[in-house]
Short mmCIF file of C-alpha atoms and ligand atoms in Angstrom, two decimals:
data_model
loop_
_atom_site.label_atom_id
_atom_site.label_comp_id
_atom_site.label_asym_id
_atom_site.label_seq_id
_atom_site.Cartn_x
_atom_site.Cartn_y
_atom_site.Cartn_z
CA MET A 1 148.37 82.10 178.53
CA GLU A 2 148.28 81.31 181.96
CA ILE A 3 150.84 81.40 184.77
CA ILE A 4 151.62 77.44 186.17
CA ASN A 5 154.18 76.94 188.54
CA HIS A 6 155.49 80.22 188.01
CA LYS A 7 156.29 80.59 185.02
CA VAL A 8 154.00 82.36 182.00
CA SER A 9 152.49 79.06 180.01
CA LEU A 10 151.35 79.14 176.41
CA GLY A 11 149.34 76.45 175.91
CA ASN A 12 150.28 75.27 179.15
CA ILE A 13 154.14 75.32 177.51
CA SER A 14 156.54 77.38 180.16
CA SER A 15 157.98 79.92 177.56
CA GLU A 16 161.45 78.42 178.65
CA SER A 17 160.87 75.60 177.02
CA LEU A 18 159.38 76.69 173.59
CA VAL A 19 162.06 78.65 173.93
CA GLY A 20 165.27 75.96 174.36
CA LYS A 21 163.48 74.04 172.83
CA TYR A 22 163.06 76.75 168.76
CA GLY A 23 164.60 79.37 169.67
CA SER A 24 164.61 82.99 170.41
CA PRO A 25 162.92 84.93 168.91
CA LEU A 26 159.56 83.45 168.85
CA PHE A 27 156.32 83.45 167.41
CA VAL A 28 154.06 80.95 169.81
CA TYR A 29 149.81 80.76 168.96
CA GLU A 30 147.46 78.93 171.13
CA PRO A 31 145.28 77.50 167.83
CA GLU A 32 142.07 76.76 170.31
CA GLN A 33 142.00 80.80 171.06
CA ILE A 34 142.39 81.67 167.26
CA ILE A 35 139.09 78.93 166.89
CA SER A 36 137.28 79.67 169.95
CA ARG A 37 137.36 83.93 168.83
CA TYR A 38 135.71 82.00 165.26
CA GLN A 39 133.43 80.72 166.45
CA LYS A 40 131.60 83.75 168.59
CA PHE A 41 132.49 85.77 166.33
CA LYS A 42 130.14 83.22 164.06
CA ASN A 43 127.78 82.59 166.28
CA ALA A 44 126.71 85.76 167.80
CA ILE A 45 125.19 87.04 163.86
CA LYS A 46 122.05 84.57 163.66
CA TYR A 47 121.32 86.18 159.64
CA PRO A 48 122.24 82.43 158.24
CA HIS A 49 123.74 83.51 154.75
CA THR A 50 126.80 85.19 156.66
CA GLN A 51 130.05 84.29 154.91
CA ILE A 52 133.10 85.14 157.43
CA TYR A 53 136.40 86.22 155.48
CA TYR A 54 139.59 86.12 157.57
CA ALA A 55 141.44 88.90 156.89
CA CYS A 56 144.16 87.60 156.22
CA LYS A 57 146.99 90.07 156.07
CA ALA A 58 146.47 89.76 160.02
CA ASN A 59 148.52 86.29 159.95
CA SER A 60 149.45 84.95 156.55
CA ASN A 61 151.04 81.62 158.03
CA ILE A 62 149.71 78.38 155.82
CA SER A 63 148.67 76.57 159.26
CA ILE A 64 145.98 79.84 160.38
CA MET A 65 144.61 79.80 157.64
CA LYS A 66 143.82 75.71 157.17
CA LEU A 67 142.81 76.22 161.17
CA LEU A 68 140.30 78.63 159.71
CA LYS A 69 139.86 76.77 156.83
CA LYS A 70 138.42 73.67 158.50
CA GLU A 71 135.79 76.06 160.40
CA GLY A 72 134.26 77.08 157.31
CA CYS A 73 135.67 80.79 157.15
CA TYR A 74 136.08 82.41 154.11
CA ILE A 75 139.29 84.30 153.08
CA ASP A 76 139.32 88.04 152.17
CA ALA A 77 142.44 88.96 150.24
CA VAL A 78 144.33 92.04 149.13
CA SER A 79 147.02 91.25 147.06
CA THR A 80 147.34 88.45 144.48
CA GLY A 81 150.40 87.06 147.33
CA GLU A 82 148.14 86.13 149.84
CA ILE A 83 146.00 84.86 147.37
CA TYR A 84 147.81 82.14 145.82
CA THR A 85 148.98 81.68 149.52
CA ALA A 86 145.60 81.40 150.37
CA LEU A 87 144.87 79.13 147.27
CA LYS A 88 147.91 76.95 149.02
CA ALA A 89 146.21 76.53 152.33
CA GLY A 90 142.98 74.69 150.47
CA PHE A 91 140.99 77.42 149.39
CA SER A 92 138.58 77.17 146.57
CA SER A 93 138.93 80.00 144.46
CA PHE A 94 135.46 80.63 145.14
CA ASN A 95 136.28 81.51 149.07
CA ILE A 96 138.08 84.30 148.23
CA LEU A 97 137.08 87.57 147.73
CA TYR A 98 140.17 89.77 145.82
CA THR A 99 140.15 93.60 147.42
CA GLY A 100 143.29 94.64 146.63
CA ASP A 101 143.66 98.45 146.13
CA ASN A 102 145.14 99.80 142.71
CA ILE A 103 145.17 97.42 141.05
CA THR A 104 146.90 96.22 137.97
CA ASP A 105 145.70 94.76 135.03
CA ASP A 106 147.62 91.42 135.56
CA GLU A 107 145.86 91.51 138.86
CA MET A 108 142.54 91.70 137.50
CA PHE A 109 143.10 88.77 134.59
CA TYR A 110 144.08 86.66 137.05
CA CYS A 111 141.14 86.91 139.10
CA VAL A 112 139.68 86.92 136.82
CA ASP A 113 140.79 83.55 135.18
CA LYS A 114 140.21 81.67 138.66
CA ASN A 115 137.26 82.73 138.88
CA ILE A 116 137.91 85.16 142.05
CA ARG A 117 135.88 87.55 143.13
CA ILE A 118 137.09 91.17 142.19
CA ASN A 119 136.52 93.61 144.77
CA ILE A 120 136.65 97.53 143.16
CA GLY A 121 137.78 101.04 144.68
CA SER A 122 137.94 103.32 142.95
CA LEU A 123 136.19 104.64 138.86
CA SER A 124 138.88 105.14 137.30
CA LEU A 125 139.87 100.84 137.90
CA LEU A 126 136.16 100.33 137.16
CA GLU A 127 135.94 101.85 134.24
CA ARG A 128 139.22 99.88 133.45
CA TYR A 129 138.07 96.96 134.40
CA GLY A 130 134.80 97.31 132.03
CA ASN A 131 136.96 97.60 129.39
CA ARG A 132 138.83 94.35 129.58
CA PHE A 133 135.12 92.77 130.55
CA ARG A 134 132.43 93.83 129.97
CA GLY A 135 129.38 92.20 130.62
CA THR A 136 130.62 90.03 133.78
CA ASP A 137 130.05 90.67 137.24
CA VAL A 138 131.19 92.95 140.00
CA THR A 139 132.09 93.91 144.17
CA VAL A 140 132.93 97.80 144.44
CA ARG A 141 134.42 98.87 147.06
CA ILE A 142 131.79 102.45 148.81
CA ASN A 143 134.11 104.88 151.33
CA PRO A 144 130.56 105.57 152.77
CA ASN A 145 131.84 109.54 153.84
CA ILE A 146 133.27 108.29 158.00
CA GLY A 147 136.10 106.02 159.37
CA SER A 148 137.23 105.03 162.21
CA GLY A 149 139.85 102.68 163.94
CA HIS A 150 143.35 103.37 166.22
CA HIS A 151 145.67 105.74 164.40
CA SER A 152 145.42 107.81 161.89
CA HIS A 153 146.95 105.30 158.99
CA CYS A 154 144.24 102.54 160.11
CA ILE A 155 141.33 104.55 158.74
CA THR A 156 139.90 103.65 155.81
CA GLY A 157 136.98 105.54 156.02
CA GLY A 158 135.92 109.26 155.70
CA PRO A 159 137.35 112.41 153.20
CA GLU A 160 141.38 111.16 153.80
CA SER A 161 141.24 108.20 152.75
CA LYS A 162 142.50 106.59 149.64
CA PHE A 163 139.80 103.34 149.88
CA GLY A 164 136.29 103.16 147.81
CA ILE A 165 134.84 104.71 145.53
CA TYR A 166 133.28 107.78 147.22
CA ILE A 167 129.39 107.47 148.37
CA HIS A 168 128.42 111.17 146.91
CA ASP A 169 130.33 109.19 143.14
CA ILE A 170 127.41 106.71 143.09
CA ASP A 171 125.62 108.43 139.89
CA GLU A 172 129.67 107.91 138.23
CA LEU A 173 129.56 104.20 139.02
CA LYS A 174 126.21 103.28 137.58
CA LYS A 175 127.52 105.40 134.10
CA ILE A 176 130.35 103.23 134.27
CA ALA A 177 128.64 99.72 135.36
CA SER A 178 125.35 100.23 132.72
CA ASN A 179 128.01 101.58 129.97
CA TYR A 180 129.57 98.23 130.39
CA ARG A 181 127.77 96.30 131.17
CA LEU A 182 128.40 95.61 134.10
CA ARG A 183 126.58 93.91 136.85
CA ILE A 184 127.22 95.46 140.24
CA ARG A 185 126.55 92.42 142.18
CA GLY A 186 128.34 92.80 145.50
CA ILE A 187 128.84 96.31 147.77
CA HIS A 188 131.56 96.18 150.20
CA SER A 189 132.84 98.62 152.87
CA HIS A 190 135.77 98.43 155.41
CA ILE A 191 135.71 101.56 157.79
CA GLY A 192 139.22 101.45 159.94
CA SER A 193 141.13 98.46 161.93
CA GLY A 194 140.95 98.46 165.49
CA ILE A 195 137.36 99.86 166.12
CA LEU A 196 136.82 99.87 168.87
CA ASP A 197 133.30 102.23 168.55
CA ILE A 198 130.89 100.31 168.03
CA PRO A 199 128.14 102.88 167.17
CA LEU A 200 129.95 103.71 164.68
CA TYR A 201 130.44 101.18 163.10
CA LEU A 202 126.72 100.62 163.07
CA GLU A 203 126.02 103.69 161.54
CA ALA A 204 128.73 102.91 158.67
CA MET A 205 127.01 99.32 158.01
CA GLY A 206 123.17 101.81 157.79
CA ILE A 207 125.10 103.98 155.15
CA ILE A 208 126.75 100.33 153.13
CA LEU A 209 123.08 98.79 153.40
CA ASP A 210 120.62 102.33 152.01
CA CYS A 211 123.33 102.18 149.21
CA ALA A 212 122.93 98.83 148.13
CA SER A 213 119.42 99.29 147.95
CA GLN A 214 119.80 101.42 145.61
CA PHE A 215 121.09 98.45 142.82
CA GLU A 216 118.69 96.00 141.93
CA GLU A 217 121.74 92.87 140.87
CA VAL A 218 123.15 93.11 144.11
CA ASN A 219 123.14 89.79 146.37
CA PHE A 220 126.23 90.05 148.53
CA VAL A 221 127.18 93.08 151.49
CA ASP A 222 130.24 93.33 152.66
CA ILE A 223 130.63 94.70 155.87
CA GLY A 224 134.60 94.42 156.60
CA GLY A 225 136.27 93.84 159.07
CA GLY A 226 138.15 96.51 161.64
CA LEU A 227 136.53 95.53 165.08
CA GLY A 228 139.17 95.96 167.82
CA VAL A 229 140.61 94.16 170.81
CA PRO A 230 142.14 95.77 174.31
CA TYR A 231 145.86 95.99 174.38
CA HIS A 232 145.31 97.97 177.18
CA HIS A 233 143.89 96.66 180.57
CA LYS A 234 142.09 100.34 180.59
CA GLU A 235 139.96 99.45 176.72
CA GLU A 236 137.34 97.24 177.26
CA PRO A 237 136.12 94.61 174.76
CA ILE A 238 133.47 94.35 172.17
CA ASP A 239 130.95 92.96 173.23
CA ILE A 240 130.52 90.61 170.34
CA GLU A 241 126.88 88.99 170.93
CA ILE A 242 124.94 92.55 171.65
CA LEU A 243 127.19 93.62 168.75
CA GLY A 244 125.67 90.55 166.45
CA GLU A 245 122.72 90.96 167.30
CA ASN A 246 122.54 94.43 166.34
CA ILE A 247 124.14 93.43 163.03
CA THR A 248 121.72 90.31 161.96
CA LYS A 249 118.66 92.88 162.97
CA LYS A 250 119.82 95.42 160.59
CA PHE A 251 120.61 92.87 158.00
CA GLN A 252 117.25 91.08 158.12
CA ASN A 253 115.36 94.46 158.66
CA PHE A 254 117.70 94.45 154.98
CA ALA A 255 117.28 91.35 153.24
CA ASP A 256 113.53 91.15 154.38
CA LYS A 257 113.23 94.30 151.42
CA ARG A 258 114.75 91.87 148.49
CA ASP A 259 113.32 89.25 146.14
CA GLU A 260 116.74 87.53 145.04
CA LYS A 261 118.28 85.20 148.95
CA ILE A 262 121.63 87.97 149.44
CA THR A 263 125.03 87.96 151.65
CA LEU A 264 126.08 89.64 154.29
CA ALA A 265 130.29 89.03 154.61
CA LEU A 266 132.31 90.61 157.59
CA GLU A 267 135.93 90.70 156.92
CA PRO A 268 137.01 89.80 161.10
CA GLY A 269 141.25 90.34 161.60
CA ARG A 270 142.76 91.47 164.25
CA PHE A 271 139.38 89.71 166.06
CA LEU A 272 141.27 85.86 164.88
CA VAL A 273 143.74 85.85 165.55
CA ALA A 274 145.56 88.85 167.78
CA GLU A 275 145.07 87.32 171.00
CA ALA A 276 146.00 84.14 170.14
CA GLY A 277 149.46 85.18 169.32
CA PHE A 278 152.74 85.71 171.55
CA LEU A 279 156.36 86.91 170.93
CA LEU A 280 159.10 85.56 172.97
CA THR A 281 162.12 87.12 173.34
CA LYS A 282 165.41 87.28 175.92
CA VAL A 283 166.72 89.90 177.67
CA VAL A 284 169.79 90.21 176.21
CA SER A 285 171.84 93.45 177.80
CA ILE A 286 170.14 96.00 180.69
CA LYS A 287 170.97 99.60 181.46
CA LYS A 288 170.95 103.04 182.41
CA THR A 289 171.01 106.06 181.50
CA PRO A 290 169.99 108.43 183.46
CA LYS A 291 166.37 109.10 182.38
CA TYR A 292 165.45 105.51 181.38
CA LYS A 293 166.46 101.61 182.68
CA PHE A 294 166.50 99.68 179.39
CA LEU A 295 165.47 96.04 178.91
CA GLY A 296 167.68 95.42 175.82
CA VAL A 297 166.56 92.01 173.94
CA ASP A 298 167.24 90.30 170.99
CA SER A 299 164.11 91.08 168.99
CA GLY A 300 162.69 94.56 166.86
CA PHE A 301 160.72 96.16 165.10
CA ASN A 302 162.17 93.98 162.42
CA HIS A 303 159.27 91.44 164.12
CA LEU A 304 157.17 93.48 165.80
CA PRO A 305 156.70 97.01 163.79
CA ARG A 306 153.28 98.67 165.93
CA PRO A 307 154.93 99.76 169.20
CA PHE A 308 157.46 101.84 165.90
CA ILE A 309 154.77 102.67 163.50
CA TYR A 310 151.01 103.28 165.61
CA GLY A 311 152.69 104.12 169.40
CA SER A 312 150.50 100.70 169.94
CA TYR A 313 150.39 99.61 172.93
CA HIS A 314 151.48 95.64 173.84
CA ARG A 315 150.75 94.02 177.20
CA ILE A 316 154.96 92.81 178.51
CA LEU A 317 155.39 90.45 180.67
CA ASN A 318 157.98 88.78 182.33
CA ALA A 319 157.82 85.46 180.69
CA SER A 320 160.84 83.58 183.74
CA ARG A 321 159.68 85.71 186.83
CA PRO A 322 156.21 86.84 186.20
CA GLU A 323 155.72 87.02 190.36
CA ALA A 324 159.10 88.95 190.67
CA GLU A 325 158.85 92.45 192.44
CA PRO A 326 157.83 95.15 189.61
CA GLU A 327 160.15 97.34 188.63
CA GLU A 328 160.06 101.14 186.25
CA ILE A 329 162.20 100.31 182.64
CA VAL A 330 162.50 100.54 178.38
CA VAL A 331 162.07 97.98 177.06
CA SER A 332 164.92 98.23 173.68
CA GLY A 333 164.87 95.96 171.00
CA ASN A 334 168.12 94.95 169.08
CA ILE A 335 167.62 97.51 165.67
CA CYS A 336 170.22 100.45 165.35
CA GLU A 337 167.20 102.93 165.58
CA SER A 338 166.77 104.90 168.57
CA GLY A 339 162.99 104.21 167.86
CA ASP A 340 163.18 100.80 168.65
CA ILE A 341 161.37 100.67 172.13
CA PHE A 342 158.94 97.71 172.33
CA THR A 343 157.27 100.06 174.99
CA GLN A 344 157.38 103.07 172.92
CA GLY A 345 153.66 104.90 173.16
CA LYS A 346 151.59 107.39 170.91
CA GLU A 347 153.60 110.47 171.96
CA GLY A 348 157.05 108.62 172.49
CA ILE A 349 159.59 106.26 175.22
CA GLU A 350 156.61 105.37 177.14
CA THR A 351 158.02 103.15 181.15
CA ARG A 352 156.22 99.98 182.14
CA TYR A 353 156.32 97.98 185.01
CA ILE A 354 157.74 95.04 184.79
CA PRO A 355 158.39 92.23 187.16
CA LYS A 356 162.00 92.99 187.68
CA ALA A 357 163.94 90.35 185.40
CA ARG A 358 167.06 89.76 184.96
CA GLU A 359 169.62 88.72 181.50
CA GLY A 360 168.54 85.47 179.91
CA ASP A 361 165.16 85.98 181.09
CA ILE A 362 162.03 85.68 178.83
CA LEU A 363 159.73 88.43 178.09
CA CYS A 364 156.65 87.22 176.47
CA ILE A 365 154.59 90.17 174.45
CA CYS A 366 151.09 89.67 173.93
CA ASN A 367 148.69 90.45 171.43
CA ALA A 368 151.26 89.72 168.38
CA GLY A 369 148.59 87.10 166.54
CA ALA A 370 148.48 90.45 164.42
CA TYR A 371 150.27 92.38 162.72
CA GLY A 372 153.20 90.73 164.58
CA TYR A 373 155.04 88.14 161.53
CA SER A 374 153.00 89.53 158.97
CA MET A 375 154.67 93.32 159.20
CA SER A 376 158.21 91.80 159.70
CA SER A 377 160.96 92.56 157.14
CA ASN A 378 164.48 91.59 157.89
CA TYR A 379 165.81 94.97 158.57
CA ASN A 380 169.27 95.24 159.87
CA ASN A 381 169.44 91.91 157.87
CA ARG A 382 168.45 90.34 160.86
CA PRO A 383 166.03 86.77 160.46
CA ARG A 384 162.93 86.18 160.96
CA PRO A 385 162.11 84.13 163.76
CA ALA A 386 160.48 80.82 163.73
CA GLU A 387 156.12 80.57 164.12
CA VAL A 388 154.92 77.77 165.81
CA PHE A 389 151.96 76.37 167.43
CA ALA A 390 151.58 75.49 171.57
CA GLU A 391 148.08 73.87 172.47
CA ASN A 392 147.85 71.31 175.91
CA GLY A 393 151.23 70.45 176.19
CA LYS A 394 152.00 70.13 172.55
CA ASP A 395 153.70 71.90 170.05
CA LYS A 396 154.51 72.39 166.16
CA LEU A 397 156.58 74.42 164.64
CA ILE A 398 154.88 76.25 161.24
CA ARG A 399 157.07 77.54 160.27
CA LYS A 400 161.05 78.09 160.27
CA ARG A 401 163.11 80.00 161.79
CA GLU A 402 165.27 82.69 158.54
CA THR A 403 168.83 81.52 157.85
CA PHE A 404 171.30 83.13 156.98
CA GLU A 405 170.99 82.13 153.86
CA ASP A 406 167.23 83.48 153.61
CA LEU A 407 168.45 86.50 153.77
CA ILE A 408 170.74 86.66 150.46
CA SER A 409 168.78 83.58 148.69
CA ASN A 410 167.55 86.29 145.96
CA GLN A 411 170.35 88.27 145.84
CA VAL A 412 172.51 87.84 141.90
CA TYR A 413 175.82 88.55 142.39
N1 LLP B 1 139.42 93.86 155.43
C1 LLP B 1 140.09 95.09 154.56
C2 LLP B 1 139.89 95.93 153.35
C3 LLP B 1 141.49 95.95 154.92
O1 LLP B 1 141.92 96.94 155.00
C4 LLP B 1 141.60 95.41 156.80
C5 LLP B 1 142.75 95.22 157.06
C6 LLP B 1 140.73 94.12 157.09
C7 LLP B 1 139.44 94.15 156.40
C8 LLP B 1 141.11 94.03 158.50
O2 LLP B 1 140.96 95.02 159.40
P1 LLP B 1 141.14 94.03 160.99
O3 LLP B 1 139.86 93.45 161.26
O4 LLP B 1 142.56 93.09 161.16
O5 LLP B 1 141.38 95.37 161.72
N2 LLP B 1 148.67 97.00 160.55
C9 LLP B 1 147.76 97.75 161.65
C10 LLP B 1 146.37 96.72 160.57
C11 LLP B 1 146.66 97.87 159.45
C12 LLP B 1 144.63 97.03 158.98
C13 LLP B 1 144.49 96.56 157.24
N3 LLP B 1 143.61 96.76 156.79
C14 LLP B 1 148.06 97.59 163.11
O6 LLP B 1 149.31 96.70 163.02
O7 LLP B 1 147.30 98.14 163.59
#
C-alpha cells in the first residue's frame, strides 16, 4: 500500500480504479507481501529441519495457498474442507497436517485414507482413534497450561481452553497409547492467536519440548502459530529475527539430545497474510446523531467480522482523499445490527480521525488479509465480495463476486 498521485494504491494500482473494474466492496491482496512475509519467517529460523505449515483458516483462497506452496510451505488444516481445498491447490497429502477439533470418525477415516497426519487433541479421541487404527503413528496436541492471545476467544492454552490434552494428563495419554500400541510420533501445541508476548511464547515452547522429551518415538514437534501483527500504530511488530534465533537455539539444544532426526514445525496464519490484504468499501451515506458522525459504507461484519466479534482495531484510510483534513467519525456497515461498526472497540463504539470523506469515496480497511474473507458470511443475504491480486500495476481476479443466484443455489423449493 502506498500513496501515489494523492490516492491510496495497492500493488501500484489506485483503489478507485480497482473498485471501478471489480466493484465495491472488494478484497485486494498484494501477493509479493505474502511471499516476503513467508521468506522472512522461514529465514529467521535456522534449524535445518524446519517445516512451515500455513494455517489456511486465516485465508483459504486457493491462489494464496498456491503462492505459498511454490515457496515450499506446508498446510495446517482444521477441517476436512480445508484439506480438500489444500489438495485442490496442489499440496501433497504428506504436506498437510490435520488439527481438527472434536474429530468425527468420518474425518479420521478421510485422513487415514489419504495419508494425512492427524493431530489428536483429547484423551477420549485418542482412545477412539486407537480403537479404529491400532498400532499406527499419531500426533497429539498438548495444552501446556499457559495461553495467550489478542482476545479471550483466541486463547487456546490454559485451564479455560477446550483445546488439547492437558499436560497433567501425560501418564494417561501414555497408557492409552500403550493399550492400542499407538506410536506417539508428533507433539503439537498452539497456545493462541495474536500473540505479541514473545517470552510467553518461548515459555510454552520450553514446556512442549520438555513434554516431547518424554516420548522416545517423537520425531516431529510443532510449536504452533499465533504470532501477532500490529493492527494499531501503538503496537510494535514482533522482531522475527530475534524470535527466530531464540527458537533455533532452544530447538537445536533439544534436537542435539535425540538420536533420530527431528522436525520442527510452526503454523503461522495471520503473520503471513494479514498485512497483505485490504477491504475496499464505498461511502454511501453520511449522517449525524447528537453523539456521532457516521460514514455509512457498502460492506459490514458479514465481510470483516473482527471488529464486531473481538472489538479488533483495523486501520481505515480514505483511499480517495488520503491527504484531506481529518475529521472525527464512526464507520458503520450496512448490516441490520447496531454492532455493525468497523470502528467498534473492545468497550463499544470508538471514533476515529479519517481524512474528510464524501459520498462515493473509497475507504481502505487495512490488515484484512487474515480472518476477513475466511470468516465472512451471507448474513442479511448479501453476496460476498470478489477477491483480487494487485502487483506491479497488474491486477488479477482470484475469486468472483457472489451473485444472488449463489445465495439460493443450495435451497430446495
Ligand atoms: N494453528 C492452530 C491449531 C490454530 O488454531 C490457529 C488459529 C493457528 C495455527 C493460526 O493462528 P495465527 O497464526 O493465524 O494466529 N479469528 C481470530 C483468530 C482465530 C485463530 C484460530 N486458530 C481472529 O480474527 O483474530
